[in-house]
Amino acid sequence: MTKEKMKKKWASTRKLLEITDDEYNGVTQEDANLRFVKMKLQIAVYYMQLLDEHDSEYQVPWNKEQFKWALRKPVGDKKKEQAKDWCHQCRLIRDKACTSWSYEEAKTA
């Protein structure tokens, strides 16, 4: 998959995971929890993008409804733990797949 196609594939997801100024500047525990969840999911999406770049086959560890649930307020410990788990699962998928990736260096003239 080309980088352009990969970016388009994940564009709407990345948009949902953007941390707004209000969330970034928020001082409540709810704001901190939401920032944590979004950051963990941003990392997970990054791993999925790497897999796409290398045309690796994988199964995303969440479905659309679970993803929406994780971003819906109130955000408590259960959602934080779920986001952390998804991020870890994505890293493991990436780590397993990357052993077969070829890193041939581009030849220069």
Tab-separated table of N, CA and C in Angstrom:
chain	number	residue	atom	x	y	z
A	1	MET	N	0.852	-1.178	0.000
A	1	MET	CA	0.000	0.000	0.000
A	1	MET	C	0.891	1.233	0.000
A	2	THR	N	0.581	2.183	-0.838
A	2	THR	CA	1.382	3.400	-0.887
A	2	THR	C	1.106	4.254	0.348
A	3	LYS	N	2.024	5.139	0.634
A	3	LYS	CA	1.859	6.002	1.801
A	3	LYS	C	0.617	6.882	1.675
A	4	GLU	N	0.312	7.318	0.463
A	4	GLU	CA	-0.861	8.167	0.256
A	4	GLU	C	-2.151	7.396	0.564
A	5	LYS	N	-2.231	6.168	0.064
A	5	LYS	CA	-3.416	5.339	0.330
A	5	LYS	C	-3.532	5.026	1.817
A	6	MET	N	-2.402	4.736	2.432
A	6	MET	CA	-2.388	4.415	3.845
A	6	MET	C	-2.842	5.616	4.673
A	7	LYS	N	-2.382	6.807	4.321
A	7	LYS	CA	-2.785	8.005	5.050
A	7	LYS	C	-4.281	8.252	4.908
A	8	LYS	N	-4.816	8.026	3.714
A	8	LYS	CA	-6.249	8.203	3.501
A	8	LYS	C	-7.046	7.187	4.309
A	9	LYS	N	-6.550	5.968	4.363
A	9	LYS	CA	-7.248	4.905	5.095
A	9	LYS	C	-7.435	5.274	6.560
A	10	TRP	N	-6.424	5.854	7.162
A	10	TRP	CA	-6.462	6.153	8.592
A	10	TRP	C	-6.792	7.612	8.900
A	11	ALA	N	-7.089	8.434	7.899
A	11	ALA	CA	-7.309	9.866	8.108
A	11	ALA	C	-8.454	10.157	9.077
A	12	SER	N	-9.584	9.509	8.888
A	12	SER	CA	-10.725	9.794	9.766
A	12	SER	C	-10.448	9.345	11.197
A	13	THR	N	-9.723	8.251	11.350
A	13	THR	CA	-9.385	7.771	12.686
A	13	THR	C	-8.426	8.738	13.370
A	14	ARG	N	-7.427	9.197	12.633
A	14	ARG	CA	-6.487	10.163	13.208
A	14	ARG	C	-7.213	11.444	13.598
A	15	LYS	N	-8.184	11.853	12.794
A	15	LYS	CA	-8.955	13.072	13.085
A	15	LYS	C	-9.712	12.905	14.410
A	16	LEU	N	-10.320	11.736	14.629
A	16	LEU	CA	-11.026	11.480	15.884
A	16	LEU	C	-10.090	11.496	17.088
A	17	LEU	N	-8.839	11.141	16.859
A	17	LEU	CA	-7.887	11.025	17.958
A	17	LEU	C	-7.094	12.296	18.231
A	18	GLU	N	-7.368	13.343	17.463
A	18	GLU	CA	-6.679	14.609	17.725
A	18	GLU	C	-7.091	15.140	19.093
A	19	ILE	N	-6.123	15.582	19.840
A	19	ILE	CA	-6.400	16.151	21.153
A	19	ILE	C	-6.659	17.636	20.971
A	20	THR	N	-7.868	18.074	21.354
A	20	THR	CA	-8.239	19.478	21.188
A	20	THR	C	-7.524	20.331	22.222
A	21	ASP	N	-7.525	21.629	21.994
A	21	ASP	CA	-6.912	22.545	22.953
A	21	ASP	C	-7.583	22.437	24.322
A	22	ASP	N	-8.905	22.314	24.325
A	22	ASP	CA	-9.626	22.189	25.599
A	22	ASP	C	-9.212	20.929	26.347
A	23	GLU	N	-9.069	19.832	25.609
A	23	GLU	CA	-8.635	18.583	26.244
A	23	GLU	C	-7.191	18.689	26.717
A	24	TYR	N	-6.359	19.310	25.910
A	24	TYR	CA	-4.944	19.442	26.255
A	24	TYR	C	-4.761	20.326	27.489
A	25	ASN	N	-5.531	21.403	27.561
A	25	ASN	CA	-5.397	22.353	28.663
A	25	ASN	C	-6.264	22.007	29.864
A	26	GLY	N	-7.101	20.980	29.735
A	26	GLY	CA	-7.996	20.600	30.822
A	26	GLY	C	-7.244	20.116	32.040
A	27	VAL	N	-7.803	20.402	33.203
A	27	VAL	CA	-7.129	20.051	34.453
A	27	VAL	C	-7.888	18.991	35.249
A	28	THR	N	-9.011	18.545	34.742
A	28	THR	CA	-9.780	17.542	35.477
A	28	THR	C	-9.230	16.145	35.188
A	29	GLN	N	-9.607	15.206	36.042
A	29	GLN	CA	-9.192	13.819	35.843
A	29	GLN	C	-9.785	13.280	34.548
A	30	GLU	N	-11.004	13.708	34.233
A	30	GLU	CA	-11.665	13.292	32.986
A	30	GLU	C	-10.838	13.716	31.770
A	31	ASP	N	-10.330	14.945	31.782
A	31	ASP	CA	-9.490	15.427	30.683
A	31	ASP	C	-8.199	14.613	30.583
A	32	ALA	N	-7.602	14.331	31.706
A	32	ALA	CA	-6.358	13.546	31.723
A	32	ALA	C	-6.616	12.134	31.199
A	33	ASN	N	-7.727	11.538	31.597
A	33	ASN	CA	-8.068	10.199	31.119
A	33	ASN	C	-8.285	10.181	29.615
A	34	LEU	N	-9.003	11.174	29.103
A	34	LEU	CA	-9.265	11.237	27.667
A	34	LEU	C	-7.970	11.441	26.885
A	35	ARG	N	-7.076	12.293	27.384
A	35	ARG	CA	-5.773	12.481	26.736
A	35	ARG	C	-5.012	11.162	26.691
A	36	PHE	N	-5.016	10.429	27.789
A	36	PHE	CA	-4.319	9.142	27.863
A	36	PHE	C	-4.873	8.175	26.827
A	37	VAL	N	-6.205	8.046	26.778
A	37	VAL	CA	-6.840	7.128	25.831
A	37	VAL	C	-6.498	7.518	24.402
A	38	LYS	N	-6.607	8.794	24.086
A	38	LYS	CA	-6.321	9.237	22.717
A	38	LYS	C	-4.858	9.015	22.357
A	39	MET	N	-3.949	9.273	23.287
A	39	MET	CA	-2.527	9.065	22.985
A	39	MET	C	-2.214	7.597	22.749
A	40	LYS	N	-2.784	6.719	23.566
A	40	LYS	CA	-2.557	5.278	23.378
A	40	LYS	C	-3.118	4.818	22.033
A	41	LEU	N	-4.289	5.320	21.667
A	41	LEU	CA	-4.884	4.929	20.396
A	41	LEU	C	-4.131	5.537	19.212
A	42	GLN	N	-3.549	6.724	19.391
A	42	GLN	CA	-2.708	7.304	18.336
A	42	GLN	C	-1.505	6.395	18.074
A	43	ILE	N	-0.915	5.884	19.137
A	43	ILE	CA	0.226	4.979	18.990
A	43	ILE	C	-0.206	3.692	18.294
A	44	ALA	N	-1.364	3.164	18.690
A	44	ALA	CA	-1.877	1.942	18.069
A	44	ALA	C	-2.113	2.143	16.579
A	45	VAL	N	-2.674	3.286	16.205
A	45	VAL	CA	-2.916	3.584	14.790
A	45	VAL	C	-1.591	3.710	14.050
A	46	TYR	N	-0.588	4.280	14.683
A	46	TYR	CA	0.736	4.370	14.073
A	46	TYR	C	1.272	2.977	13.741
A	47	TYR	N	1.103	2.030	14.678
A	47	TYR	CA	1.534	0.658	14.414
A	47	TYR	C	0.765	0.055	13.243
A	48	MET	N	-0.537	0.331	13.174
A	48	MET	CA	-1.347	-0.191	12.071
A	48	MET	C	-0.892	0.407	10.735
A	49	GLN	N	-0.518	1.673	10.755
A	49	GLN	CA	-0.019	2.315	9.540
A	49	GLN	C	1.282	1.670	9.077
A	50	LEU	N	2.152	1.340	10.021
A	50	LEU	CA	3.399	0.657	9.662
A	50	LEU	C	3.100	-0.676	9.001
A	51	LEU	N	2.140	-1.399	9.545
A	51	LEU	CA	1.757	-2.681	8.959
A	51	LEU	C	1.227	-2.485	7.543
A	52	ASP	N	0.427	-1.445	7.338
A	52	ASP	CA	-0.095	-1.157	6.000
A	52	ASP	C	1.029	-0.809	5.027
A	53	GLU	N	1.994	-0.032	5.490
A	53	GLU	CA	3.113	0.364	4.631
A	53	GLU	C	3.868	-0.858	4.113
A	54	HIS	N	3.921	-1.901	4.918
A	54	HIS	CA	4.661	-3.106	4.552
A	54	HIS	C	3.744	-4.208	4.030
A	55	ASP	N	2.497	-3.845	3.723
A	55	ASP	CA	1.517	-4.796	3.185
A	55	ASP	C	1.386	-6.048	4.047
A	56	SER	N	1.417	-5.855	5.335
A	56	SER	CA	1.258	-6.967	6.270
A	56	SER	C	-0.227	-7.206	6.526
A	57	GLU	N	-0.567	-8.457	6.733
A	57	GLU	CA	-1.950	-8.778	7.065
A	57	GLU	C	-2.088	-8.759	8.579
A	58	TYR	N	-3.185	-8.194	9.048
A	58	TYR	CA	-3.424	-8.101	10.485
A	58	TYR	C	-4.903	-7.946	10.738
A	59	GLN	N	-5.275	-8.162	11.984
A	59	GLN	CA	-6.648	-7.966	12.428
A	59	GLN	C	-6.627	-6.848	13.466
A	60	VAL	N	-7.340	-5.755	13.210
A	60	VAL	CA	-7.409	-4.651	14.161
A	60	VAL	C	-8.086	-5.170	15.434
A	61	PRO	N	-7.499	-4.895	16.604
A	61	PRO	CA	-8.018	-5.482	17.844
A	61	PRO	C	-9.302	-4.848	18.385
A	62	TRP	N	-9.889	-3.910	17.669
A	62	TRP	CA	-11.145	-3.304	18.105
A	62	TRP	C	-12.094	-3.227	16.927
A	63	ASN	N	-13.382	-3.081	17.225
A	63	ASN	CA	-14.340	-2.820	16.164
A	63	ASN	C	-14.821	-1.373	16.300
A	64	LYS	N	-15.620	-0.942	15.369
A	64	LYS	CA	-16.044	0.463	15.323
A	64	LYS	C	-16.779	0.883	16.594
A	65	GLU	N	-17.651	0.028	17.081
A	65	GLU	CA	-18.424	0.362	18.287
A	65	GLU	C	-17.530	0.440	19.524
A	66	GLN	N	-16.579	-0.471	19.641
A	66	GLN	CA	-15.659	-0.443	20.779
A	66	GLN	C	-14.818	0.830	20.749
A	67	PHE	N	-14.410	1.214	19.538
A	67	PHE	CA	-13.582	2.408	19.383
A	67	PHE	C	-14.366	3.650	19.806
A	68	LYS	N	-15.607	3.755	19.351
A	68	LYS	CA	-16.450	4.891	19.726
A	68	LYS	C	-16.682	4.912	21.233
A	69	TRP	N	-16.906	3.733	21.827
A	69	TRP	CA	-17.129	3.628	23.260
A	69	TRP	C	-15.921	4.162	24.040
A	70	ALA	N	-14.733	3.838	23.588
A	70	ALA	CA	-13.521	4.259	24.300
A	70	ALA	C	-13.370	5.776	24.326
A	71	LEU	N	-13.883	6.451	23.307
A	71	LEU	CA	-13.735	7.909	23.229
A	71	LEU	C	-14.916	8.664	23.837
A	72	ARG	N	-15.952	7.957	24.205
A	72	ARG	CA	-17.149	8.583	24.764
A	72	ARG	C	-16.938	8.874	26.247
A	73	LYS	N	-17.406	10.037	26.672
A	73	LYS	CA	-17.304	10.390	28.091
A	73	LYS	C	-18.426	9.719	28.853
A	74	PRO	N	-18.244	9.388	30.093
A	74	PRO	CA	-17.051	9.584	30.912
A	74	PRO	C	-15.971	8.548	30.604
A	75	VAL	N	-14.747	8.977	30.740
A	75	VAL	CA	-13.609	8.099	30.482
A	75	VAL	C	-13.006	7.723	31.831
A	76	GLY	N	-13.125	6.469	32.166
A	76	GLY	CA	-12.617	5.998	33.449
A	76	GLY	C	-11.496	5.000	33.282
A	77	ASP	N	-11.197	4.319	34.358
A	77	ASP	CA	-10.086	3.369	34.375
A	77	ASP	C	-10.279	2.217	33.400
A	78	LYS	N	-11.525	1.769	33.229
A	78	LYS	CA	-11.783	0.649	32.323
A	78	LYS	C	-11.416	1.019	30.886
A	79	LYS	N	-11.757	2.221	30.470
A	79	LYS	CA	-11.437	2.664	29.106
A	79	LYS	C	-9.937	2.898	28.953
A	80	LYS	N	-9.307	3.412	29.997
A	80	LYS	CA	-7.851	3.592	29.950
A	80	LYS	C	-7.155	2.248	29.802
A	81	GLU	N	-7.606	1.275	30.563
A	81	GLU	CA	-7.008	-0.061	30.498
A	81	GLU	C	-7.226	-0.690	29.125
A	82	GLN	N	-8.414	-0.492	28.546
A	82	GLN	CA	-8.716	-1.045	27.233
A	82	GLN	C	-7.824	-0.415	26.158
A	83	ALA	N	-7.656	0.903	26.202
A	83	ALA	CA	-6.800	1.585	25.234
A	83	ALA	C	-5.355	1.120	25.370
A	84	LYS	N	-4.905	0.963	26.593
A	84	LYS	CA	-3.547	0.475	26.851
A	84	LYS	C	-3.371	-0.936	26.278
A	85	ASP	N	-4.384	-1.783	26.465
A	85	ASP	CA	-4.338	-3.152	25.960
A	85	ASP	C	-4.319	-3.173	24.431
A	86	TRP	N	-5.152	-2.353	23.801
A	86	TRP	CA	-5.171	-2.295	22.336
A	86	TRP	C	-3.825	-1.840	21.790
A	87	CYS	N	-3.239	-0.845	22.427
A	87	CYS	CA	-1.929	-0.351	22.003
A	87	CYS	C	-0.900	-1.470	22.106
A	88	HIS	N	-0.945	-2.208	23.197
A	88	HIS	CA	-0.001	-3.311	23.389
A	88	HIS	C	-0.213	-4.405	22.339
A	89	GLN	N	-1.477	-4.736	22.068
A	89	GLN	CA	-1.769	-5.744	21.051
A	89	GLN	C	-1.250	-5.313	19.681
A	90	CYS	N	-1.445	-4.044	19.344
A	90	CYS	CA	-0.969	-3.535	18.048
A	90	CYS	C	0.548	-3.589	17.961
A	91	ARG	N	1.215	-3.277	19.080
A	91	ARG	CA	2.672	-3.361	19.088
A	91	ARG	C	3.136	-4.796	18.882
A	92	LEU	N	2.474	-5.739	19.526
A	92	LEU	CA	2.834	-7.146	19.347
A	92	LEU	C	2.610	-7.607	17.911
A	93	ILE	N	1.504	-7.178	17.311
A	93	ILE	CA	1.233	-7.516	15.909
A	93	ILE	C	2.330	-6.945	15.024
A	94	ARG	N	2.694	-5.695	15.275
A	94	ARG	CA	3.753	-5.052	14.488
A	94	ARG	C	5.084	-5.758	14.683
A	95	ASP	N	5.419	-6.075	15.941
A	95	ASP	CA	6.688	-6.743	16.230
A	95	ASP	C	6.775	-8.104	15.543
A	96	LYS	N	5.682	-8.835	15.558
A	96	LYS	CA	5.662	-10.156	14.922
A	96	LYS	C	5.822	-10.025	13.409
A	97	ALA	N	5.140	-9.045	12.816
A	97	ALA	CA	5.188	-8.867	11.366
A	97	ALA	C	6.527	-8.305	10.901
A	98	CYS	N	7.148	-7.455	11.701
A	98	CYS	CA	8.350	-6.764	11.227
A	98	CYS	C	9.540	-7.698	11.056
A	99	THR	N	9.491	-8.898	11.599
A	99	THR	CA	10.595	-9.835	11.401
A	99	THR	C	10.700	-10.266	9.938
A	100	SER	N	9.594	-10.150	9.213
A	100	SER	CA	9.606	-10.560	7.804
A	100	SER	C	9.761	-9.386	6.838
A	101	TRP	N	9.828	-8.165	7.361
A	101	TRP	CA	9.977	-7.010	6.486
A	101	TRP	C	11.403	-6.928	5.979
A	102	SER	N	11.545	-6.579	4.709
A	102	SER	CA	12.895	-6.406	4.179
A	102	SER	C	13.240	-4.923	4.205
A	103	TYR	N	14.416	-4.656	4.675
A	103	TYR	CA	14.876	-3.276	4.793
A	103	TYR	C	16.034	-3.029	3.823
A	104	GLU	N	15.800	-3.339	2.581
A	104	GLU	CA	16.847	-3.121	1.605
A	104	GLU	C	17.098	-1.632	1.454
A	105	GLU	N	18.349	-1.291	1.465
A	105	GLU	CA	18.694	0.125	1.330
A	105	GLU	C	18.597	0.518	-0.133
A	106	ALA	N	18.128	1.721	-0.349
A	106	ALA	CA	18.006	2.228	-1.719
A	106	ALA	C	19.393	2.431	-2.293
A	107	LYS	N	19.580	1.939	-3.498
A	107	LYS	CA	20.886	2.091	-4.146
A	107	LYS	C	20.978	3.469	-4.771
A	108	THR	N	22.100	4.106	-4.552
A	108	THR	CA	22.308	5.440	-5.134
A	108	THR	C	23.331	5.327	-6.260
A	109	ALA	N	23.189	6.214	-7.200
A	109	ALA	CA	24.090	6.186	-8.364
A	109	ALA	C	25.426	6.760	-8.034
